[in-house]
Amino acid sequence: LFDWVKETEARRILTAEEALDMWQLIIPHVRPNWFLQKDFEEFMGIFVADEKSKKAVSKDTWGMLIAFIDESNNNRNGFVSSYEMAGAMPVLMDEFIMYLRRPQRA
């Protein structure tokens, strides 16, 4: 789906807005019980609205989202607190976890 959305071979990334639009359509169907979906969509809305930096989503990040979802669903109770920032997940996932860990969200 990533390749279809990007439209041309020369293009290597999707805008954050394109990725969010697609994820909002896809995630409820492929992982309907993801307990962090609402939080992720809220985070991505902020991520998309950040005008200071034109953020994008690489194919690697796109591809790792399902693994991230599965990992979080397999460890619902301790996922956010035990998530390793130095792990193999893309930076976007690290930023999402930092967003979830913010004191204002507690």
GROMACS .gro file of N, CA and C in nm, residues 2-106:
model
  315
    2PHE      N    1   0.198   0.121   0.071
    2PHE     CA    2   0.290   0.236   0.074
    2PHE      C    3   0.328   0.275  -0.068
    3ASP      N    4   0.368   0.178  -0.149
    3ASP     CA    5   0.411   0.207  -0.286
    3ASP      C    6   0.298   0.264  -0.370
    4TRP      N    7   0.179   0.221  -0.347
    4TRP     CA    8   0.064   0.272  -0.421
    4TRP      C    9   0.036   0.416  -0.384
    5VAL      N   10   0.043   0.448  -0.255
    5VAL     CA   11   0.014   0.583  -0.208
    5VAL      C   12   0.119   0.683  -0.256
    6LYS      N   13   0.245   0.642  -0.261
    6LYS     CA   14   0.351   0.737  -0.299
    6LYS      C   15   0.349   0.772  -0.448
    7GLU      N   16   0.280   0.697  -0.528
    7GLU     CA   17   0.249   0.727  -0.667
    7GLU      C   18   0.364   0.715  -0.767
    8THR      N   19   0.486   0.749  -0.731
    8THR     CA   20   0.597   0.738  -0.825
    8THR      C   21   0.712   0.662  -0.762
    9GLU      N   22   0.792   0.598  -0.845
    9GLU     CA   23   0.908   0.523  -0.797
    9GLU      C   24   1.013   0.614  -0.734
   10ALA      N   25   1.024   0.735  -0.785
   10ALA     CA   26   1.126   0.827  -0.736
   10ALA      C   27   1.097   0.874  -0.593
   11ARG      N   28   0.975   0.873  -0.555
   11ARG     CA   29   0.937   0.920  -0.422
   11ARG      C   30   0.966   0.812  -0.317
   12ARG      N   31   1.036   0.849  -0.210
   12ARG     CA   32   1.079   0.752  -0.109
   12ARG      C   33   1.003   0.763   0.023
   13ILE      N   34   0.922   0.867   0.038
   13ILE     CA   35   0.852   0.890   0.164
   13ILE      C   36   0.707   0.931   0.138
   14LEU      N   37   0.627   0.923   0.243
   14LEU     CA   38   0.493   0.979   0.243
   14LEU      C   39   0.493   1.097   0.338
   15THR      N   40   0.409   1.194   0.312
   15THR     CA   41   0.395   1.299   0.411
   15THR      C   42   0.330   1.237   0.534
   16ALA      N   43   0.350   1.299   0.647
   16ALA     CA   44   0.287   1.249   0.770
   16ALA      C   45   0.135   1.248   0.754
   17GLU      N   46   0.082   1.346   0.684
   17GLU     CA   47  -0.063   1.354   0.663
   17GLU      C   48  -0.113   1.237   0.578
   18GLU      N   49  -0.040   1.204   0.473
   18GLU     CA   50  -0.078   1.088   0.390
   18GLU      C   51  -0.076   0.960   0.472
   19ALA      N   52   0.030   0.943   0.550
   19ALA     CA   53   0.042   0.823   0.632
   19ALA      C   54  -0.073   0.814   0.733
   20LEU      N   55  -0.102   0.925   0.800
   20LEU     CA   56  -0.211   0.926   0.897
   20LEU      C   57  -0.343   0.891   0.831
   21ASP      N   58  -0.370   0.951   0.716
   21ASP     CA   59  -0.496   0.921   0.645
   21ASP      C   60  -0.507   0.772   0.615
   22MET      N   61  -0.399   0.713   0.567
   22MET     CA   62  -0.403   0.570   0.534
   22MET      C   63  -0.413   0.484   0.659
   23TRP      N   64  -0.337   0.518   0.762
   23TRP     CA   65  -0.340   0.441   0.885
   23TRP      C   66  -0.478   0.444   0.950
   24GLN      N   67  -0.547   0.558   0.942
   24GLN     CA   68  -0.681   0.567   0.999
   24GLN      C   69  -0.778   0.473   0.927
   25LEU      N   70  -0.753   0.450   0.800
   25LEU     CA   71  -0.837   0.358   0.725
   25LEU      C   72  -0.798   0.212   0.747
   26ILE      N   73  -0.669   0.186   0.757
   26ILE     CA   74  -0.618   0.049   0.758
   26ILE      C   75  -0.617  -0.016   0.897
   27ILE      N   76  -0.566   0.053   0.996
   27ILE     CA   77  -0.546  -0.007   1.129
   27ILE      C   78  -0.673  -0.069   1.186
   28PRO      N   79  -0.787  -0.001   1.178
   28PRO     CA   80  -0.908  -0.064   1.235
   28PRO      C   81  -0.944  -0.197   1.171
   29HIS      N   82  -0.896  -0.221   1.050
   29HIS     CA   83  -0.928  -0.346   0.981
   29HIS      C   84  -0.823  -0.455   1.004
   30VAL      N   85  -0.696  -0.416   1.009
   30VAL     CA   86  -0.592  -0.517   1.026
   30VAL      C   87  -0.558  -0.545   1.172
   31ARG      N   88  -0.578  -0.447   1.259
   31ARG     CA   89  -0.556  -0.464   1.403
   31ARG      C   90  -0.668  -0.391   1.479
   32PRO      N   91  -0.790  -0.444   1.470
   32PRO     CA   92  -0.906  -0.374   1.526
   32PRO      C   93  -0.903  -0.356   1.677
   33ASN      N   94  -0.824  -0.432   1.747
   33ASN     CA   95  -0.822  -0.423   1.894
   33ASN      C   96  -0.699  -0.353   1.949
   34TRP      N   97  -0.636  -0.268   1.870
   34TRP     CA   98  -0.517  -0.198   1.919
   34TRP      C   99  -0.559  -0.098   2.024
   35PHE      N  100  -0.515  -0.121   2.145
   35PHE     CA  101  -0.559  -0.038   2.257
   35PHE      C  102  -0.501   0.104   2.255
   36LEU      N  103  -0.399   0.129   2.175
   36LEU     CA  104  -0.340   0.262   2.167
   36LEU      C  105  -0.380   0.339   2.040
   37GLN      N  106  -0.474   0.288   1.966
   37GLN     CA  107  -0.508   0.350   1.838
   37GLN      C  108  -0.555   0.495   1.855
   38LYS      N  109  -0.643   0.522   1.948
   38LYS     CA  110  -0.692   0.659   1.968
   38LYS      C  111  -0.575   0.751   2.004
   39ASP      N  112  -0.489   0.706   2.095
   39ASP     CA  113  -0.372   0.785   2.134
   39ASP      C  114  -0.280   0.810   2.015
   40PHE      N  115  -0.261   0.707   1.933
   40PHE     CA  116  -0.173   0.720   1.817
   40PHE      C  117  -0.229   0.820   1.718
   41GLU      N  118  -0.358   0.816   1.693
   41GLU     CA  119  -0.419   0.911   1.601
   41GLU      C  120  -0.409   1.053   1.655
   42GLU      N  121  -0.427   1.069   1.786
   42GLU     CA  122  -0.411   1.201   1.849
   42GLU      C  123  -0.268   1.251   1.831
   43PHE      N  124  -0.172   1.164   1.860
   43PHE     CA  125  -0.030   1.198   1.844
   43PHE      C  126   0.001   1.234   1.699
   44MET      N  127  -0.047   1.152   1.606
   44MET     CA  128  -0.019   1.180   1.464
   44MET      C  129  -0.083   1.310   1.419
   45GLY      N  130  -0.197   1.345   1.474
   45GLY     CA  131  -0.258   1.474   1.442
   45GLY      C  132  -0.167   1.589   1.483
   46ILE      N  133  -0.105   1.577   1.598
   46ILE     CA  134  -0.008   1.678   1.644
   46ILE      C  135   0.115   1.675   1.556
   47PHE      N  136   0.163   1.556   1.526
   47PHE     CA  137   0.280   1.535   1.440
   47PHE      C  138   0.258   1.600   1.304
   48VAL      N  139   0.140   1.580   1.245
   48VAL     CA  140   0.106   1.637   1.115
   48VAL      C  141   0.099   1.789   1.123
   49ALA      N  142   0.044   1.841   1.232
   49ALA     CA  143   0.023   1.985   1.246
   49ALA      C  144   0.151   2.062   1.276
   50ASP      N  145   0.259   1.993   1.308
   50ASP     CA  146   0.385   2.059   1.342
   50ASP      C  147   0.444   2.126   1.218
   51GLU      N  148   0.416   2.253   1.202
   51GLU     CA  149   0.460   2.327   1.083
   51GLU      C  150   0.610   2.356   1.083
   52LYS      N  151   0.673   2.353   1.200
   52LYS     CA  152   0.815   2.385   1.207
   52LYS      C  153   0.901   2.283   1.135
   53SER      N  154   0.854   2.164   1.129
   53SER     CA  155   0.931   2.060   1.061
   53SER      C  156   0.837   1.981   0.971
   54LYS      N  157   0.872   1.973   0.848
   54LYS     CA  158   0.791   1.896   0.753
   54LYS      C  159   0.827   1.750   0.770
   55LYS      N  160   0.753   1.684   0.856
   55LYS     CA  161   0.784   1.546   0.889
   55LYS      C  162   0.729   1.452   0.784
   56ALA      N  163   0.797   1.342   0.768
   56ALA     CA  164   0.758   1.243   0.667
   56ALA      C  165   0.768   1.104   0.727
   57VAL      N  166   0.710   1.008   0.657
   57VAL     CA  167   0.710   0.869   0.700
   57VAL      C  168   0.778   0.786   0.592
   58SER      N  169   0.885   0.719   0.631
   58SER     CA  170   0.959   0.634   0.538
   58SER      C  171   0.891   0.498   0.523
   59LYS      N  172   0.934   0.425   0.424
   59LYS     CA  173   0.880   0.290   0.404
   59LYS      C  174   0.915   0.200   0.524
   60ASP      N  175   1.032   0.220   0.582
   60ASP     CA  176   1.072   0.143   0.700
   60ASP      C  177   0.975   0.168   0.815
   61THR      N  178   0.945   0.296   0.841
   61THR     CA  179   0.851   0.329   0.948
   61THR      C  180   0.714   0.271   0.919
   62TRP      N  181   0.670   0.286   0.796
   62TRP     CA  182   0.541   0.230   0.754
   62TRP      C  183   0.536   0.080   0.783
   63GLY      N  184   0.641   0.011   0.743
   63GLY     CA  185   0.646  -0.134   0.758
   63GLY      C  186   0.655  -0.182   0.901
   64MET      N  187   0.713  -0.102   0.988
   64MET     CA  188   0.732  -0.141   1.128
   64MET      C  189   0.608  -0.116   1.215
   65LEU      N  190   0.511  -0.042   1.163
   65LEU     CA  191   0.396  -0.009   1.247
   65LEU      C  192   0.322  -0.133   1.295
   66ILE      N  193   0.300  -0.231   1.210
   66ILE     CA  194   0.227  -0.351   1.252
   66ILE      C  195   0.305  -0.426   1.361
   67ALA      N  196   0.437  -0.434   1.348
   67ALA     CA  197   0.518  -0.498   1.453
   67ALA      C  198   0.505  -0.420   1.584
   68PHE      N  199   0.504  -0.289   1.575
   68PHE     CA  200   0.488  -0.204   1.693
   68PHE      C  201   0.352  -0.229   1.758
   69ILE      N  202   0.248  -0.233   1.676
   69ILE     CA  203   0.113  -0.259   1.727
   69ILE      C  204   0.107  -0.396   1.795
   70ASP      N  205   0.161  -0.496   1.729
   70ASP     CA  206   0.159  -0.632   1.786
   70ASP      C  207   0.237  -0.638   1.918
   71GLU      N  208   0.353  -0.574   1.920
   71GLU     CA  209   0.434  -0.572   2.043
   71GLU      C  210   0.358  -0.504   2.156
   72SER      N  211   0.292  -0.393   2.125
   72SER     CA  212   0.218  -0.323   2.229
   72SER      C  213   0.098  -0.404   2.277
   73ASN      N  214   0.028  -0.468   2.186
   73ASN     CA  215  -0.088  -0.548   2.226
   73ASN      C  216  -0.049  -0.672   2.305
   74ASN      N  217   0.070  -0.724   2.284
   74ASN     CA  218   0.118  -0.841   2.358
   74ASN      C  219   0.164  -0.807   2.499
   75ASN      N  220   0.181  -0.679   2.528
   75ASN     CA  221   0.229  -0.635   2.659
   75ASN      C  222   0.152  -0.510   2.701
   76ARG      N  223   0.020  -0.519   2.698
   76ARG     CA  224  -0.065  -0.402   2.724
   76ARG      C  225  -0.034  -0.332   2.856
   77ASN      N  226  -0.017  -0.406   2.962
   77ASN     CA  227  -0.002  -0.345   3.095
   77ASN      C  228   0.130  -0.272   3.115
   78GLY      N  229   0.236  -0.320   3.054
   78GLY     CA  230   0.364  -0.257   3.079
   78GLY      C  231   0.434  -0.202   2.956
   79PHE      N  232   0.365  -0.197   2.845
   79PHE     CA  233   0.432  -0.160   2.719
   79PHE      C  234   0.494  -0.021   2.723
   80VAL      N  235   0.417   0.078   2.760
   80VAL     CA  236   0.466   0.216   2.755
   80VAL      C  237   0.583   0.234   2.852
   81SER      N  238   0.572   0.182   2.973
   81SER     CA  239   0.679   0.200   3.071
   81SER      C  240   0.803   0.118   3.040
   82SER      N  241   0.788   0.004   2.974
   82SER     CA  242   0.904  -0.082   2.949
   82SER      C  243   0.962  -0.066   2.808
   83TYR      N  244   0.900   0.017   2.727
   83TYR     CA  245   0.947   0.036   2.589
   83TYR      C  246   1.091   0.088   2.590
   84GLU      N  247   1.175   0.027   2.509
   84GLU     CA  248   1.317   0.064   2.499
   84GLU      C  249   1.338   0.161   2.384
   85MET      N  250   1.375   0.284   2.416
   85MET     CA  251   1.399   0.385   2.312
   85MET      C  252   1.515   0.347   2.221
   86ALA      N  253   1.608   0.271   2.272
   86ALA     CA  254   1.725   0.232   2.193
   86ALA      C  255   1.699   0.105   2.112
   87GLY      N  256   1.576   0.062   2.107
   87GLY     CA  257   1.541  -0.060   2.035
   87GLY      C  258   1.543  -0.041   1.885
   88ALA      N  259   1.484  -0.136   1.815
   88ALA     CA  260   1.489  -0.138   1.669
   88ALA      C  261   1.376  -0.061   1.602
   89MET      N  262   1.286  -0.003   1.678
   89MET     CA  263   1.174   0.067   1.619
   89MET      C  264   1.216   0.204   1.564
   90PRO      N  265   1.146   0.251   1.462
   90PRO     CA  266   1.176   0.383   1.405
   90PRO      C  267   1.152   0.497   1.506
   91VAL      N  268   1.212   0.610   1.479
   91VAL     CA  269   1.205   0.726   1.567
   91VAL      C  270   1.060   0.770   1.590
   92LEU      N  271   0.975   0.758   1.491
   92LEU     CA  272   0.835   0.797   1.508
   92LEU      C  273   0.772   0.722   1.624
   93MET      N  274   0.802   0.594   1.637
   93MET     CA  275   0.746   0.516   1.747
   93MET      C  276   0.802   0.563   1.881
   94ASP      N  277   0.933   0.596   1.883
   94ASP     CA  278   0.993   0.651   2.005
   94ASP      C  279   0.925   0.781   2.045
   95GLU      N  280   0.900   0.867   1.947
   95GLU     CA  281   0.833   0.995   1.975
   95GLU      C  282   0.691   0.972   2.028
   96PHE      N  283   0.624   0.872   1.976
   96PHE     CA  284   0.490   0.839   2.024
   96PHE      C  285   0.496   0.796   2.170
   97ILE      N  286   0.592   0.713   2.205
   97ILE     CA  287   0.606   0.669   2.344
   97ILE      C  288   0.640   0.787   2.435
   98MET      N  289   0.728   0.876   2.389
   98MET     CA  290   0.758   0.996   2.469
   98MET      C  291   0.631   1.080   2.490
   99TYR      N  292   0.550   1.089   2.388
   99TYR     CA  293   0.422   1.159   2.397
   99TYR      C  294   0.333   1.094   2.504
  100LEU      N  295   0.326   0.961   2.503
  100LEU     CA  296   0.244   0.890   2.602
  100LEU      C  297   0.298   0.905   2.744
  101ARG      N  298   0.428   0.922   2.757
  101ARG     CA  299   0.491   0.932   2.889
  101ARG      C  300   0.487   1.073   2.948
  102ARG      N  301   0.444   1.169   2.871
  102ARG     CA  302   0.441   1.307   2.922
  102ARG      C  303   0.355   1.315   3.049
  103PRO      N  304   0.401   1.392   3.147
  103PRO     CA  305   0.327   1.402   3.272
  103PRO      C  306   0.183   1.452   3.255
  104GLN      N  307   0.158   1.541   3.159
  104GLN     CA  308   0.023   1.594   3.140
  104GLN      C  309  -0.075   1.485   3.099
  105ARG      N  310  -0.026   1.375   3.044
  105ARG     CA  311  -0.113   1.267   2.998
  105ARG      C  312  -0.147   1.170   3.111
  106ALA      N  313  -0.074   1.174   3.218
  106ALA     CA  314  -0.093   1.078   3.328
  106ALA      C  315  -0.221   1.103   3.405
   0.00000   0.00000   0.00000
